[in-house]
Amino acid sequence: MTEARTKITLPYLFQKVQKGEPITWLTCYDFPTACLQEQAGIEMILVGDSLGMTMLGYDTTLPVKMDDMIRHAAAVRRGAPNVFLVGDMPYMSYQPSNELAVLNAGRFMAEAGCDAIKLEGGTAMTPRIGAIVDAGISAIGHLGLTPQSVAALGGFKLQGKSASLAKKIADDAKALEAAGAFAILLELVPDRLCKLITERAQNCIIMGLGSGPHAHGQLLIYHDMFGLFPKFKPKMAKVFGNAGEVILNGLKTYHDEVVGRSFPARENWFSMPDEEFEGLKKLLEQESAAAK
Ligand code: KIV
């Protein structure tokens, strides 16, 4: 059961930043996991388009559609009514135009009960951020390793390693803040670049993923934390418990117990009273006699 707690709001998140208290953020894509994250006191949830890889088995996030995102985000909201819920804009749901970006951001709010949206990209995406914020929707930017551009970035690897590339990310962060993003996710950038951007942010919450300890808060991919993504484990992720192993052992035991007839055991089924069972047999006999 989810415990009742106060709804996490934007002012609450900014208060945490002011008090110097790190914000907790995780990805989540389904109802039961959302119930657990709510119960654990996680403050923000990202329904990431990473669900294309973690839940749907694609090699990249690119095939994910708005309808996939809405279905999963709405399920997460049902399980976690009080978290600050962020919907991740999938590939080509915002890039083509401001109008499309506003319409799809609006779907996250109206159809899934999200509190904000996130989209990938720097200065080039500032018109989209501006339009979404002008429509009254809170927006988060995403810099560094942006998985929708993974081919152009040369793979899932550290971004902003050289002075000039780091400067571009720092400039993009300033531009996103100026466009109205209330937060920016820095994914897989060097720790000192993340620290610098965090210190320079004036009215913007900087969240880190694989970018060191200096951001205002941390994001992790839930499946990486619990050994639930079979294809690879990113170096930046810490495994907090191997649920994948626990589940695999349970599945093997189930298989062996069914084959060995030790499951189901007496406590796993229900009986009916003798007289009812005798009555059932009589009814069936009468029916087959009548059919002859
Ligand atoms: O889709 C997602 O989960 C993300 C993270 C990789 C940050 O955007």
Coordinates of C-alpha atoms and ligand atoms in Angstrom, one line a residue:
M1 CA 0.0 0.0 0.0
T2 CA 1.2 3.5 -0.7
E3 CA 1.6 5.7 2.3
A4 CA -0.2 9.1 2.3
R5 CA 2.2 11.9 2.0
T6 CA 2.2 15.5 0.9
K7 CA 2.2 16.3 -2.8
I8 CA 5.6 17.3 -4.1
T9 CA 5.4 20.7 -5.8
L10 CA 7.8 23.0 -7.7
P11 CA 8.1 25.4 -4.7
Y12 CA 9.0 22.3 -2.5
L13 CA 11.8 21.4 -5.0
F14 CA 13.2 24.9 -5.0
Q15 CA 13.1 25.0 -1.2
K16 CA 15.2 21.8 -1.1
V17 CA 17.8 23.5 -3.4
Q18 CA 17.9 26.5 -1.1
K19 CA 18.4 24.3 1.9
G20 CA 21.2 22.4 0.1
E21 CA 19.3 19.1 0.3
P22 CA 19.7 16.8 -2.6
I23 CA 16.6 15.9 -4.6
T24 CA 15.9 12.2 -5.4
W25 CA 14.7 11.3 -8.9
L26 CA 14.2 7.9 -10.6
T27 CA 12.8 6.6 -13.8
C28 CA 9.6 4.5 -13.5
Y29 CA 7.3 3.0 -16.1
D30 CA 4.6 1.0 -14.3
F31 CA 2.0 1.0 -11.5
P32 CA 3.6 -1.5 -9.0
T33 CA 7.0 0.1 -9.2
A34 CA 5.4 3.6 -8.8
C35 CA 3.7 2.4 -5.6
L36 CA 7.1 1.3 -4.2
Q37 CA 8.8 4.6 -5.2
E38 CA 6.0 6.6 -3.7
Q39 CA 6.3 4.6 -0.5
A40 CA 10.1 5.0 -0.4
G41 CA 9.8 8.8 -0.5
I42 CA 11.3 9.4 -3.9
E43 CA 10.5 13.0 -4.8
M44 CA 10.5 13.0 -8.6
I45 CA 9.7 10.3 -11.2
L46 CA 10.7 10.5 -14.8
V47 CA 8.6 8.4 -17.2
G48 CA 11.5 8.2 -19.6
D49 CA 11.4 7.3 -23.2
S50 CA 14.1 4.9 -22.0
L51 CA 11.1 2.6 -21.6
G52 CA 11.6 1.8 -25.3
M53 CA 14.8 -0.1 -24.2
T54 CA 13.9 -1.1 -20.6
M55 CA 10.3 -2.2 -21.1
L56 CA 9.8 -2.7 -24.8
G57 CA 13.2 -4.2 -25.8
Y58 CA 14.2 -1.8 -28.6
D59 CA 17.9 -1.1 -29.1
T60 CA 17.3 2.7 -28.9
T61 CA 14.7 5.1 -27.6
L62 CA 13.8 6.3 -31.1
P63 CA 10.8 4.0 -31.9
V64 CA 8.9 5.2 -28.8
K65 CA 5.6 7.0 -29.6
M66 CA 3.5 9.5 -27.6
D67 CA 0.8 6.9 -27.0
D68 CA 3.4 4.6 -25.4
M69 CA 4.5 7.4 -23.1
I70 CA 1.0 8.4 -22.1
R71 CA -0.1 4.9 -21.3
H72 CA 3.0 4.3 -19.0
A73 CA 2.9 7.8 -17.5
A74 CA -0.8 7.4 -16.5
A75 CA -0.1 4.1 -14.9
V76 CA 2.8 5.6 -12.9
R77 CA 0.5 8.5 -11.8
R78 CA -2.1 6.0 -10.5
G79 CA 0.6 4.3 -8.4
A80 CA 2.4 7.5 -7.2
P81 CA -0.2 10.3 -6.8
N82 CA 2.1 12.6 -4.8
V83 CA 5.5 12.5 -6.6
F84 CA 6.5 15.3 -9.0
L85 CA 5.9 13.4 -12.2
V86 CA 7.8 14.2 -15.4
G87 CA 6.8 13.0 -18.8
D88 CA 9.7 12.6 -21.3
M89 CA 8.9 13.9 -24.8
P90 CA 9.8 11.1 -27.2
Y91 CA 11.7 11.4 -30.5
M92 CA 9.9 13.7 -33.1
S93 CA 7.2 14.6 -30.6
Y94 CA 8.7 18.1 -30.3
Q95 CA 11.5 18.6 -32.7
P96 CA 9.4 19.5 -35.8
S97 CA 7.6 22.6 -34.5
N98 CA 6.6 24.7 -31.4
E99 CA 2.9 23.8 -32.1
L100 CA 3.6 20.0 -32.0
A101 CA 5.7 20.4 -28.9
V102 CA 3.0 22.3 -27.0
L103 CA 0.3 19.8 -28.1
N104 CA 2.3 16.8 -27.0
A105 CA 3.4 18.5 -23.8
G106 CA -0.2 19.2 -23.1
R107 CA -1.1 15.5 -23.6
F108 CA 1.3 14.6 -20.7
M109 CA -0.6 17.0 -18.4
A110 CA -4.2 16.3 -19.5
E111 CA -4.0 12.6 -20.2
A112 CA -1.4 11.3 -17.7
G113 CA -1.5 13.9 -14.9
C114 CA 2.1 14.9 -15.2
D115 CA 3.6 17.9 -13.4
A116 CA 6.2 18.7 -16.1
I117 CA 7.8 17.5 -19.2
K118 CA 11.5 17.0 -20.2
L119 CA 13.0 17.3 -23.7
E120 CA 16.5 16.8 -25.0
G121 CA 18.7 19.4 -26.6
G122 CA 20.4 22.8 -26.1
T123 CA 20.2 26.2 -27.7
A124 CA 18.4 24.9 -30.8
M125 CA 15.5 23.7 -28.6
T126 CA 15.0 26.9 -26.7
P127 CA 12.1 28.0 -28.9
R128 CA 10.3 24.7 -27.9
I129 CA 11.0 25.3 -24.2
G130 CA 9.8 28.9 -24.5
A131 CA 6.6 27.8 -26.3
I132 CA 5.8 25.1 -23.8
V133 CA 6.5 27.3 -20.8
D134 CA 4.3 30.1 -22.4
A135 CA 1.5 27.5 -22.6
G136 CA 1.8 27.2 -18.8
I137 CA 3.6 23.9 -18.7
S138 CA 6.8 23.4 -16.6
A139 CA 9.7 22.2 -18.7
I140 CA 13.0 20.5 -18.0
G141 CA 16.0 20.5 -20.4
H142 CA 18.4 17.6 -21.0
L143 CA 22.1 18.1 -21.9
G144 CA 25.2 16.0 -22.2
L145 CA 24.4 12.5 -23.4
T146 CA 21.0 12.9 -25.0
P147 CA 19.9 9.4 -26.1
Q148 CA 17.7 10.6 -29.0
S149 CA 20.9 11.8 -30.7
V150 CA 23.0 8.8 -29.8
A151 CA 24.1 8.2 -33.3
A152 CA 25.3 11.8 -33.8
L153 CA 27.1 11.7 -30.4
G154 CA 29.0 8.6 -31.4
G155 CA 27.4 6.2 -28.8
F156 CA 26.5 6.1 -25.1
K157 CA 29.7 7.9 -23.9
L158 CA 30.9 10.8 -21.8
Q159 CA 30.1 14.2 -23.2
G160 CA 31.9 17.6 -22.8
K161 CA 35.4 16.2 -22.2
S162 CA 37.3 19.0 -24.1
A163 CA 37.2 22.7 -23.0
S164 CA 35.3 23.7 -26.2
L165 CA 32.7 20.9 -25.9
A166 CA 32.2 21.6 -22.2
K167 CA 31.8 25.4 -23.0
K168 CA 29.0 24.5 -25.5
I169 CA 27.2 22.5 -22.8
A170 CA 27.6 25.3 -20.3
D171 CA 26.3 27.8 -22.9
D172 CA 23.3 25.5 -23.7
A173 CA 22.5 25.3 -20.0
K174 CA 22.4 29.1 -19.7
A175 CA 20.2 29.3 -22.8
L176 CA 17.7 26.7 -21.5
E177 CA 17.5 28.6 -18.2
A178 CA 16.9 31.8 -20.0
A179 CA 14.2 30.2 -22.2
G180 CA 12.3 29.2 -19.0
A181 CA 13.4 25.7 -18.1
F182 CA 13.0 25.3 -14.4
A183 CA 15.4 22.4 -14.3
I184 CA 18.1 20.8 -16.5
L185 CA 19.3 17.2 -16.5
L186 CA 23.0 16.8 -17.1
E187 CA 23.7 13.2 -18.3
L188 CA 27.1 11.8 -18.4
V189 CA 29.3 14.9 -18.3
P190 CA 32.5 15.3 -16.2
D191 CA 31.9 16.1 -12.5
R192 CA 33.6 19.5 -12.6
L193 CA 31.5 20.6 -15.6
C194 CA 28.4 19.6 -13.7
K195 CA 29.6 21.5 -10.6
L196 CA 30.4 24.7 -12.6
I197 CA 26.9 24.6 -14.3
T198 CA 25.2 24.0 -10.9
E199 CA 27.1 27.0 -9.4
R200 CA 26.2 29.2 -12.3
A201 CA 22.5 28.3 -12.3
Q202 CA 20.4 31.2 -10.9
N203 CA 16.8 30.0 -10.9
C204 CA 17.2 26.5 -12.3
I205 CA 17.6 23.1 -10.6
I206 CA 20.5 21.1 -12.0
M207 CA 20.0 17.3 -11.8
G208 CA 22.8 14.9 -12.5
L209 CA 22.9 11.4 -14.0
G210 CA 26.4 9.9 -14.1
S211 CA 27.8 13.5 -13.7
G212 CA 29.2 13.4 -10.1
P213 CA 28.0 14.6 -6.7
H214 CA 27.6 18.4 -7.2
A215 CA 24.2 18.7 -8.8
H216 CA 21.1 19.7 -6.9
G217 CA 19.9 16.1 -7.1
Q218 CA 20.4 12.8 -8.7
L219 CA 18.6 10.7 -11.3
L220 CA 19.1 7.0 -11.9
I221 CA 17.5 4.5 -14.3
Y222 CA 15.4 2.2 -12.1
H223 CA 16.3 -0.9 -14.2
D224 CA 20.0 -0.3 -13.8
M225 CA 19.7 0.0 -10.0
F226 CA 18.2 -3.5 -9.6
G227 CA 19.8 -5.6 -12.3
L228 CA 16.7 -5.6 -14.4
F229 CA 18.2 -4.6 -17.8
P230 CA 19.8 -7.7 -19.3
K231 CA 21.6 -6.1 -22.2
F232 CA 24.3 -4.0 -20.4
K233 CA 25.0 -2.2 -17.1
P234 CA 26.2 1.4 -17.5
K235 CA 29.4 2.1 -15.5
M236 CA 27.7 5.2 -13.9
A237 CA 24.9 3.1 -12.4
K238 CA 25.1 1.5 -8.9
V239 CA 23.3 -1.8 -8.3
F240 CA 21.3 -1.3 -5.1
G241 CA 19.9 -4.8 -5.1
N242 CA 19.9 -7.6 -7.6
A243 CA 16.1 -8.0 -8.2
G244 CA 16.9 -9.5 -11.6
E245 CA 18.7 -12.4 -9.8
V246 CA 16.0 -12.8 -7.2
I247 CA 13.3 -13.0 -9.9
L248 CA 15.3 -15.4 -12.0
N249 CA 15.9 -17.8 -9.1
G250 CA 12.1 -17.6 -8.3
L251 CA 11.3 -18.4 -11.9
K252 CA 13.6 -21.5 -11.9
T253 CA 12.2 -22.7 -8.6
Y254 CA 8.6 -22.3 -10.0
H255 CA 9.5 -24.3 -13.1
D256 CA 11.1 -27.1 -11.0
E257 CA 8.2 -27.2 -8.5
V258 CA 5.6 -27.5 -11.2
V259 CA 7.6 -30.2 -13.0
G260 CA 8.3 -32.0 -9.7
R261 CA 4.6 -31.6 -8.6
S262 CA 5.4 -29.9 -5.3
F263 CA 3.5 -26.8 -6.5
P264 CA 0.6 -26.2 -6.0
A265 CA 0.7 -27.4 -2.4
R266 CA -2.4 -27.9 -0.2
E267 CA -2.4 -24.2 0.9
N268 CA -2.5 -23.0 -2.7
W269 CA -6.0 -24.4 -3.7
F270 CA -9.6 -24.4 -2.5
S271 CA -12.1 -27.2 -2.0
M272 CA -15.8 -27.4 -2.2
P273 CA -18.1 -29.2 0.3
D274 CA -18.7 -32.9 -0.4
E275 CA -22.5 -32.5 -0.8
E276 CA -22.0 -29.8 -3.4
F277 CA -19.5 -31.9 -5.3
E278 CA -21.9 -34.9 -5.2
G279 CA -24.7 -32.5 -6.4
L280 CA -22.5 -31.4 -9.3
K281 CA -21.9 -35.0 -10.4
K282 CA -25.6 -35.7 -10.2
L283 CA -26.4 -32.7 -12.3
L284 CA -23.9 -33.7 -15.0
E285 CA -25.2 -37.3 -15.0
Q286 CA -28.8 -36.0 -15.5
E287 CA -27.7 -33.8 -18.3
S288 CA -25.9 -36.6 -20.2
A289 CA -28.9 -39.0 -19.6
A290 CA -31.3 -36.3 -21.0
A291 CA -29.0 -35.9 -24.1
K292 CA -29.2 -39.6 -25.0
Ligands
KIV1 O1 14.4 8.4 -21.0 C1 15.1 8.5 -20.0 O2 15.0 7.7 -19.0 C2 16.1 9.6 -19.9 C3 17.2 9.3 -19.0 C4 18.3 8.6 -19.8 C5 17.7 10.6 -18.5 O3 15.9 10.5 -20.6

